Coordinates of C-alpha atoms in Angstrom, one line a residue:
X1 CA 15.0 -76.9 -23.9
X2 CA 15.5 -77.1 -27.6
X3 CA 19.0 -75.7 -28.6
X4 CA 18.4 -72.4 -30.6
X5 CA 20.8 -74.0 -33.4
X6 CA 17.4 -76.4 -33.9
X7 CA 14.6 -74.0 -32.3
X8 CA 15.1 -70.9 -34.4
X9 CA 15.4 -72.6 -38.2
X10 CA 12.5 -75.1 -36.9
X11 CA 10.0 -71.9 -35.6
X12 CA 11.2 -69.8 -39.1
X13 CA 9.8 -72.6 -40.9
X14 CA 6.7 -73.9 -39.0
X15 CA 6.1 -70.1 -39.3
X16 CA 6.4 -69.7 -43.3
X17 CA 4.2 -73.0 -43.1
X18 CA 1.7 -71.1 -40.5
X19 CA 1.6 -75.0 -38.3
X20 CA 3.0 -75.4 -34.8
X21 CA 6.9 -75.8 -34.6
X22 CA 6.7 -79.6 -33.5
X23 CA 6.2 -82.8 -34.9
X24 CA 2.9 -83.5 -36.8
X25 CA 1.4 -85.8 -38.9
X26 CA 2.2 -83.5 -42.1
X27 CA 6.0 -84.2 -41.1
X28 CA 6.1 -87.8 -40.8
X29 CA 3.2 -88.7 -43.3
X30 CA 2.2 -86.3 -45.7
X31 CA 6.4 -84.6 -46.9
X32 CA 7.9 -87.8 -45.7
X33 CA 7.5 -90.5 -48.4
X34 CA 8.8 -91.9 -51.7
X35 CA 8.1 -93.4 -55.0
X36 CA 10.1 -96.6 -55.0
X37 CA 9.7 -98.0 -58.8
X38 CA 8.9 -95.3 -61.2
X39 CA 7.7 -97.6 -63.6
X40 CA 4.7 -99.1 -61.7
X41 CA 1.8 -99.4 -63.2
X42 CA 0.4 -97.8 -59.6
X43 CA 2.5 -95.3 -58.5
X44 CA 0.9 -95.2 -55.1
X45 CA 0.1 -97.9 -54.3
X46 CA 1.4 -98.7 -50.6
X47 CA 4.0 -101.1 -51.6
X48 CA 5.6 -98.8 -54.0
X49 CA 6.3 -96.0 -51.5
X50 CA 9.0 -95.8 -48.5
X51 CA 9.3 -93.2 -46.4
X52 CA 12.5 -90.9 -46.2
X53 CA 13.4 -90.8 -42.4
X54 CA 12.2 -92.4 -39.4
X55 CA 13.4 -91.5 -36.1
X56 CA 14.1 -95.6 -35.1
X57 CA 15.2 -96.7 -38.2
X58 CA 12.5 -99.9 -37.7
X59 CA 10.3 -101.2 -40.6
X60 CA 7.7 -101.0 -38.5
X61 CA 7.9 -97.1 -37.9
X62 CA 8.3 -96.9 -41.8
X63 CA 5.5 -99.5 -42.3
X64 CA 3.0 -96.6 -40.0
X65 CA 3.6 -93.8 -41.7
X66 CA 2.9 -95.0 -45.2
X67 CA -0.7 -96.6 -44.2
X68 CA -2.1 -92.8 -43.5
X69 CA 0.6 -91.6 -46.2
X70 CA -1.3 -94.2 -48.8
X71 CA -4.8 -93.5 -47.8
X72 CA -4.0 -89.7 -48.1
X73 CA -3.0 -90.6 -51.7
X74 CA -5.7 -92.6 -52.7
X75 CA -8.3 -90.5 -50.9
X76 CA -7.5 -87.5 -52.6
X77 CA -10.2 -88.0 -55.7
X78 CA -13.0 -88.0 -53.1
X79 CA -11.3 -84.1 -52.0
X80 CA -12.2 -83.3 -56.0
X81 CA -15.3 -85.3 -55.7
X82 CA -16.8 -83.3 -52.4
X83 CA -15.6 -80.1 -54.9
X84 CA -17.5 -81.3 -57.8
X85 CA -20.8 -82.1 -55.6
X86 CA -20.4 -78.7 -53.6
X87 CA -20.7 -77.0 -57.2
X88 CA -23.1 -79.2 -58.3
X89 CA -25.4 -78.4 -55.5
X90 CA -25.4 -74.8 -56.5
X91 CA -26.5 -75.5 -60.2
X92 CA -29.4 -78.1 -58.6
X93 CA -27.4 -80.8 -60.7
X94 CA -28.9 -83.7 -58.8
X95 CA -27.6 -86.4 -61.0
X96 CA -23.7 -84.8 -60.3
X97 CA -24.1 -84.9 -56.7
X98 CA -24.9 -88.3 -57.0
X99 CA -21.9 -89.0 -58.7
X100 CA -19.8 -87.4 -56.7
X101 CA -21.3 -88.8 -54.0
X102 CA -19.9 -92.3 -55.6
X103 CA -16.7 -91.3 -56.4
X104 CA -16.7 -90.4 -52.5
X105 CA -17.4 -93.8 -51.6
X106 CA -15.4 -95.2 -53.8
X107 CA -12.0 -93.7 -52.4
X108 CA -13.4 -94.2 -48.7
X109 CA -13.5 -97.9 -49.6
X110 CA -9.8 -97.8 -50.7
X111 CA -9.2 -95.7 -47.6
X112 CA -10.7 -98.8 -45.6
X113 CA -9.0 -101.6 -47.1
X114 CA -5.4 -100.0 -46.8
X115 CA -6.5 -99.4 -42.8
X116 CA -6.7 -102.6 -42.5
X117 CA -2.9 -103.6 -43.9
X118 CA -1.6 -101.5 -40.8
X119 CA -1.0 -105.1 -39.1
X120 CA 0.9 -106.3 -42.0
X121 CA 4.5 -104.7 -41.1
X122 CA 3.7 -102.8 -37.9
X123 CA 4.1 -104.8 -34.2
X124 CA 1.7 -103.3 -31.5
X125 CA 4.8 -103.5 -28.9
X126 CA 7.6 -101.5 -31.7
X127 CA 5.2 -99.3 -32.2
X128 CA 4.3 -98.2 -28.5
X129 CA 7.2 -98.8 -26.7
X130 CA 9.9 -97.9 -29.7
X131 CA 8.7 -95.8 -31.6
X132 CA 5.5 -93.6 -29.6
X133 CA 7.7 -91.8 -27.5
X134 CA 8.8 -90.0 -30.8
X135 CA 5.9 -88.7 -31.9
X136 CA 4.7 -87.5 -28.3
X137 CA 5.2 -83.6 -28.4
X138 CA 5.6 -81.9 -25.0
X139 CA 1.9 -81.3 -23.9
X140 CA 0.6 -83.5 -20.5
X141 CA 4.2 -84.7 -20.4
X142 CA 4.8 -84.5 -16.6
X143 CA 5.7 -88.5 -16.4
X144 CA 8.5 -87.6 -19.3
X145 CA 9.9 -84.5 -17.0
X146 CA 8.7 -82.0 -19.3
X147 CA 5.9 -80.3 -16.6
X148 CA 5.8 -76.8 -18.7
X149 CA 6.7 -78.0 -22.0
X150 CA 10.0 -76.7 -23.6
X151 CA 11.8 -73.9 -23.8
X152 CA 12.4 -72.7 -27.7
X153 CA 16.2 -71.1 -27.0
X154 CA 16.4 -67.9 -29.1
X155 CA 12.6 -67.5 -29.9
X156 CA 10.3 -65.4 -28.0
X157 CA 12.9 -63.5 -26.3
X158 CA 14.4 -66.5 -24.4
X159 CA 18.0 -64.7 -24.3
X160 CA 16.3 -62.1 -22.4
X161 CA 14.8 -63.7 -19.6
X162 CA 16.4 -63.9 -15.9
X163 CA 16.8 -67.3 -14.1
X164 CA 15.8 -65.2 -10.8
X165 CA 12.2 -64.5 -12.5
X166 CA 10.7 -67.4 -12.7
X167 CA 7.2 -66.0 -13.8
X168 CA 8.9 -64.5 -16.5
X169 CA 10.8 -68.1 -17.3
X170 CA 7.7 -69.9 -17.6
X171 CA 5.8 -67.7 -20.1
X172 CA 8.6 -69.0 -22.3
X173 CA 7.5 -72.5 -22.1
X174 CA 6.0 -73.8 -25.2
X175 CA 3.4 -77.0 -25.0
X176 CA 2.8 -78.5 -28.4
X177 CA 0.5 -82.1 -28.8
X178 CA 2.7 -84.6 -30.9
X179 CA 1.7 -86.0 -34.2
X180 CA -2.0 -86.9 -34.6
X181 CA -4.5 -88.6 -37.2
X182 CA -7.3 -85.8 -36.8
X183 CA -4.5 -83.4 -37.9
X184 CA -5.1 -84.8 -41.5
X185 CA -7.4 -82.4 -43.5
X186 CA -8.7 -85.1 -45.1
X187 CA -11.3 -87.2 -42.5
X188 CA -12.1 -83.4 -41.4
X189 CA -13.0 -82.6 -44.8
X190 CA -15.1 -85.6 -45.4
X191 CA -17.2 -85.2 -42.1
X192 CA -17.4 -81.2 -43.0
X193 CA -18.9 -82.4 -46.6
X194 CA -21.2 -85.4 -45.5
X195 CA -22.3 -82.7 -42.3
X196 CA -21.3 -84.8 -40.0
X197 CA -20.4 -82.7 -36.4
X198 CA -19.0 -84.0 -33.7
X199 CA -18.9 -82.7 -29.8
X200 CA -17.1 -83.2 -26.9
X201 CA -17.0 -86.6 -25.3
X202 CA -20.3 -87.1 -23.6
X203 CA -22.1 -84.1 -24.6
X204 CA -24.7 -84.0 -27.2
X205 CA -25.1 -81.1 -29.9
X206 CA -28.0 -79.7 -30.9
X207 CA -30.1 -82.0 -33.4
X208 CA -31.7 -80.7 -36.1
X209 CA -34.8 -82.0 -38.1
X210 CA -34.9 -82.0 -41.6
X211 CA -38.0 -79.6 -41.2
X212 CA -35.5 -76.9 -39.5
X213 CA -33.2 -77.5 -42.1
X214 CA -35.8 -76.7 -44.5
X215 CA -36.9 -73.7 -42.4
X216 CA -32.7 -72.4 -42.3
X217 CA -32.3 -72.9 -45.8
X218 CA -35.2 -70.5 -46.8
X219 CA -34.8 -67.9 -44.4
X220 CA -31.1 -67.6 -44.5
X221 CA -30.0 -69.2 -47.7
X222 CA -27.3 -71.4 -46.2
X223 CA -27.8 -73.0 -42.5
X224 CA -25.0 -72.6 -40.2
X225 CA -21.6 -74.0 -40.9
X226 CA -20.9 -77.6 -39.6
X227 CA -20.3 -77.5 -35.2
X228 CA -16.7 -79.0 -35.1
X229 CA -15.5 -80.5 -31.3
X230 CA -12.9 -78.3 -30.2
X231 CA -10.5 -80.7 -30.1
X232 CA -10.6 -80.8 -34.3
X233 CA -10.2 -77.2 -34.4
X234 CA -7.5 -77.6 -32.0
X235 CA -5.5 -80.1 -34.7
X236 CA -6.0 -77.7 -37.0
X237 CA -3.0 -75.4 -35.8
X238 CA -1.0 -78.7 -36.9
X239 CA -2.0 -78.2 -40.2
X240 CA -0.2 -76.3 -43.3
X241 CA -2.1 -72.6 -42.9
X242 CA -3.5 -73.7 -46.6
X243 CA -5.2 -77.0 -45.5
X244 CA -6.9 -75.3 -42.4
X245 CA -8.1 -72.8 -44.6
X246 CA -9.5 -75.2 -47.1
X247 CA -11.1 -76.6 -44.2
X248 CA -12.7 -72.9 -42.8
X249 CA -13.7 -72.1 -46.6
X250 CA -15.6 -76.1 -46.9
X251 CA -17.2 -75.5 -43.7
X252 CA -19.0 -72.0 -44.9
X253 CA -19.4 -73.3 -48.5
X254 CA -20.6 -77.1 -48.6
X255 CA -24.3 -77.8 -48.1
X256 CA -24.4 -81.6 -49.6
X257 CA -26.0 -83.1 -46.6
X258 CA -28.9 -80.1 -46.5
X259 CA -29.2 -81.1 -49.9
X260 CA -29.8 -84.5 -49.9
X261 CA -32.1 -84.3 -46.7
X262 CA -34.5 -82.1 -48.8
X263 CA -34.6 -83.9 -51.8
X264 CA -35.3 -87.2 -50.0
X265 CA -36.4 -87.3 -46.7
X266 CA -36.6 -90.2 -44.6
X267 CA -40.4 -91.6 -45.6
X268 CA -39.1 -90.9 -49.1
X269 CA -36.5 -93.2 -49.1
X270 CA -38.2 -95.8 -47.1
X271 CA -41.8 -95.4 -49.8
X272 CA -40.1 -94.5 -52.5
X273 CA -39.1 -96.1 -55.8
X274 CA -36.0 -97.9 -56.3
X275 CA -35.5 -96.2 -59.5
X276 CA -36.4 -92.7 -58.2
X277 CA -33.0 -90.1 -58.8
X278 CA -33.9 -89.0 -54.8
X279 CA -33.7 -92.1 -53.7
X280 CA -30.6 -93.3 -55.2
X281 CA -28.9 -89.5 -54.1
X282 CA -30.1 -90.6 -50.5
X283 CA -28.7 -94.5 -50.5
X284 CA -25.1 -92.8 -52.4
X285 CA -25.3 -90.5 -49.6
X286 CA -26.2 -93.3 -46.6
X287 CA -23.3 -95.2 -48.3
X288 CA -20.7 -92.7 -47.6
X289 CA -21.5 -92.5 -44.2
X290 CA -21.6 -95.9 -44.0
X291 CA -17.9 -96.2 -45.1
X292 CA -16.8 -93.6 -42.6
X293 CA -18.4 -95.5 -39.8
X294 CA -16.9 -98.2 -40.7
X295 CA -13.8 -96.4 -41.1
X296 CA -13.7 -95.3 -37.7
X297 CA -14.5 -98.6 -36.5
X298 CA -11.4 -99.9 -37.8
X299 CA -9.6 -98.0 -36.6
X300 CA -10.7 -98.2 -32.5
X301 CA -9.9 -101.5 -33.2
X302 CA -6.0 -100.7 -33.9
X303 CA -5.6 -98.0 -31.2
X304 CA -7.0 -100.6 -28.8
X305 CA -4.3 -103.3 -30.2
X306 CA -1.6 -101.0 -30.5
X307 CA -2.1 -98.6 -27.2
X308 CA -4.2 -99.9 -24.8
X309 CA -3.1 -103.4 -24.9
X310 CA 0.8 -102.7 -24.5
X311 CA -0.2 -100.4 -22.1
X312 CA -1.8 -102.6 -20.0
X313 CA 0.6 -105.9 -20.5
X314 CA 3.7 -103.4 -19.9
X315 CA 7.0 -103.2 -21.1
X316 CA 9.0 -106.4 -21.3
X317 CA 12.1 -104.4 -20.3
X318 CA 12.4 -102.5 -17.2
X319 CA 12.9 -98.9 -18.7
X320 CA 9.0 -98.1 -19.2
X321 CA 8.7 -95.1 -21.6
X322 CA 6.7 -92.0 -20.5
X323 CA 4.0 -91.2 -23.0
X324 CA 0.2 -89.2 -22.1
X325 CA -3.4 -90.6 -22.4
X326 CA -3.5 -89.1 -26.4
X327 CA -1.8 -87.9 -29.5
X328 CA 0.9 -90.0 -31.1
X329 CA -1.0 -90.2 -34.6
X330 CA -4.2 -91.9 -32.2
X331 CA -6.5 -89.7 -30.8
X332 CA -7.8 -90.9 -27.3
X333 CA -10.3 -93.9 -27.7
X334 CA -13.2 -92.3 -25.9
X335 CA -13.3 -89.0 -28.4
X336 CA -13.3 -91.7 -31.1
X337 CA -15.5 -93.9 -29.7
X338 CA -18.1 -90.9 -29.4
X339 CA -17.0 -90.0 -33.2
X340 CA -17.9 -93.3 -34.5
X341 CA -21.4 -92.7 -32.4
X342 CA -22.2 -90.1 -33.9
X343 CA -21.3 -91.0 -37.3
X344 CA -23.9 -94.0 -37.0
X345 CA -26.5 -91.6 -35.5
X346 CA -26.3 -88.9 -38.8
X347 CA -28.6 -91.1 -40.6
X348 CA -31.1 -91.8 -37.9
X349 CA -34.4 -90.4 -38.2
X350 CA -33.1 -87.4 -40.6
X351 CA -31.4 -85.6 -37.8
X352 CA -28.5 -83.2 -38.4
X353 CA -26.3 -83.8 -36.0

């Protein structure tokens, strides 16, 4: 159990913050960094930011932090971008959403070329055998001896509670995931903006052509808000309360991709001129996606170097640390294998899912 001396400050303030009392990506990426020379010419640029704790004390735990800490940063124009071509959508500003579409792509490419310097400083075996077991939380941590989760002493009544009722000891139990990348609002936002849904690994959600969009948009206004897999809206609870909402409010608001569909649709953009402003909203739009996919492509390709490699080579010291299938700031490869699917498959054909 967690001693009520940390439990009852650590619940007050996960409370005040309206996330889960445990540790989350917002607590090691987002309120856990540094400017390191105020007089750079970039103030955020990766190499000019440290991190203010880690839990090993390694460069390499530092080093994996700032690579989502840094992408957050320079990501954060496409957050006013999607807000500029939300609006612009309402006014019929096609020209504006194709900016903004643009400026979208623009800090996704940054977001992919700072992915890619997470082998720079961080060692695949530091990371998963020193550092992972940090970040794990206490949900599906049965190997780790924590079968129920953890008791919170001095929260939800745990004073109160008899050792000789066991029913009523378990109740108390508390299972948190650990830190994860899809509790960022940021990817979440892009995929809610570009329309962009995904569904539980191995099931397919219902497609839509553009001719239903079409059919949506007139008879109800707006189509229905963006189909999210439950395990997004599950991350969510790992968020500041003002980021999730952000995220609710994008969902019912943002229509860019029914946009785009019916200003271009598909035989549009295969016929049409390159010079024609639908044409060139479609291709900005295709190019965003495009950077996604190639986003999450990248970034398979580190969860398979730095989990299920060392997981399969082993320790190279007897003590073999305890640590589930998912979480640790890596969702589980199969949910983002199926992610990166269905990225590709948004621009196929014109279909909505």
């Amino acid at each position: 159990f967690l001693p009520a001396s940390i439990a009852v400050p650590w619940v007050a303030v996960a409370e005040f913050l309206q996330l889960n009392p445990v540790v989350c990506c917002a607590g090691v990426c987002h309120w856990n960094w540094q400017i390191l020379d105020d007089t750079a010419d970039d103030l955020m640029d990766i190499d000019n930011l440290g991190t203010i704790h880690t839990f090993s004390g390694s460069l390499d735990e530092s080093w994996f932090y700032l690579v989502t800490t840094a992408i957050e940063a320079k990501c954060a124009r496409g957050l006013s971008a999607i807000l500029d071509a939300t609006a612009a959508v309402e006014r019929d500003d096609m020209s504006q959403v194709t900016r903004s579409l643009h400026q979208i792509a623009y800090a996704l490419g940054e977001a992919n070329i700072i992915l890619e310097r997470m082998y720079e400083r961080c060692d695949p075996y530091v990371f998963y055998w020193k550092i992972r077991e940090f970040l794990a939380g206490w949900e599906n941590m049965e190997d780790a001896g924590l079968p129920y989760g953890v008791l919170y002493e001095g929260v939800d009544d745990t004073d109160t509670f008899s050792l000789d009722n066991w029913n009523s000891l378990f109740r108390r139990f508390r299972k948190y995931a650990g830190g994860s990348a899809a509790q960022t609002p940021l990817l979440q936002a892009l995929d809610i903006a570009l329309g962009i849904k995904h569904f539980p690994t191995g099931e397919r959600g219902p497609q839509s052509s553009v001719a239903e969009a079409r059919n949506k948009l007139r008879a109800q206004g707006v189509p229905e808000p963006p189909t999210v897999n439950s395990y997004l809206v599950q991350m969510r609870d790992y968020m500041p309360g003002g980021h999730r909402r952000f995220l609710e409010d994008l969902a019912a608001t943002c229509r860019i991709r029914e946009y785009v569909l019916l200003e271009c649709s598909d035989s549009l953009l295969h016929m049409g001129t390159a010079s024609d402003p639908r044409v060139l909203l479609r291709q900005a739009y295709n190019g965003c996606v495009d950077l996604i996919k190639t986003f999450r492509d990248k970034h398979i390709m580190i969860v398979s170097r730095y989990i299920i490699a060392p997981a399969k080579n082993g320790p190279m010291s007897p003590q073999r640390v305890a640590v589930p299938e998912s979480s640790k700031l890596m969702p589980p490869v199969a949910y983002m294998q199926a992610m990166a699917k269905q990225t590709s498959r948004l621009q196929s054909g014109g279909r909505m899912g």
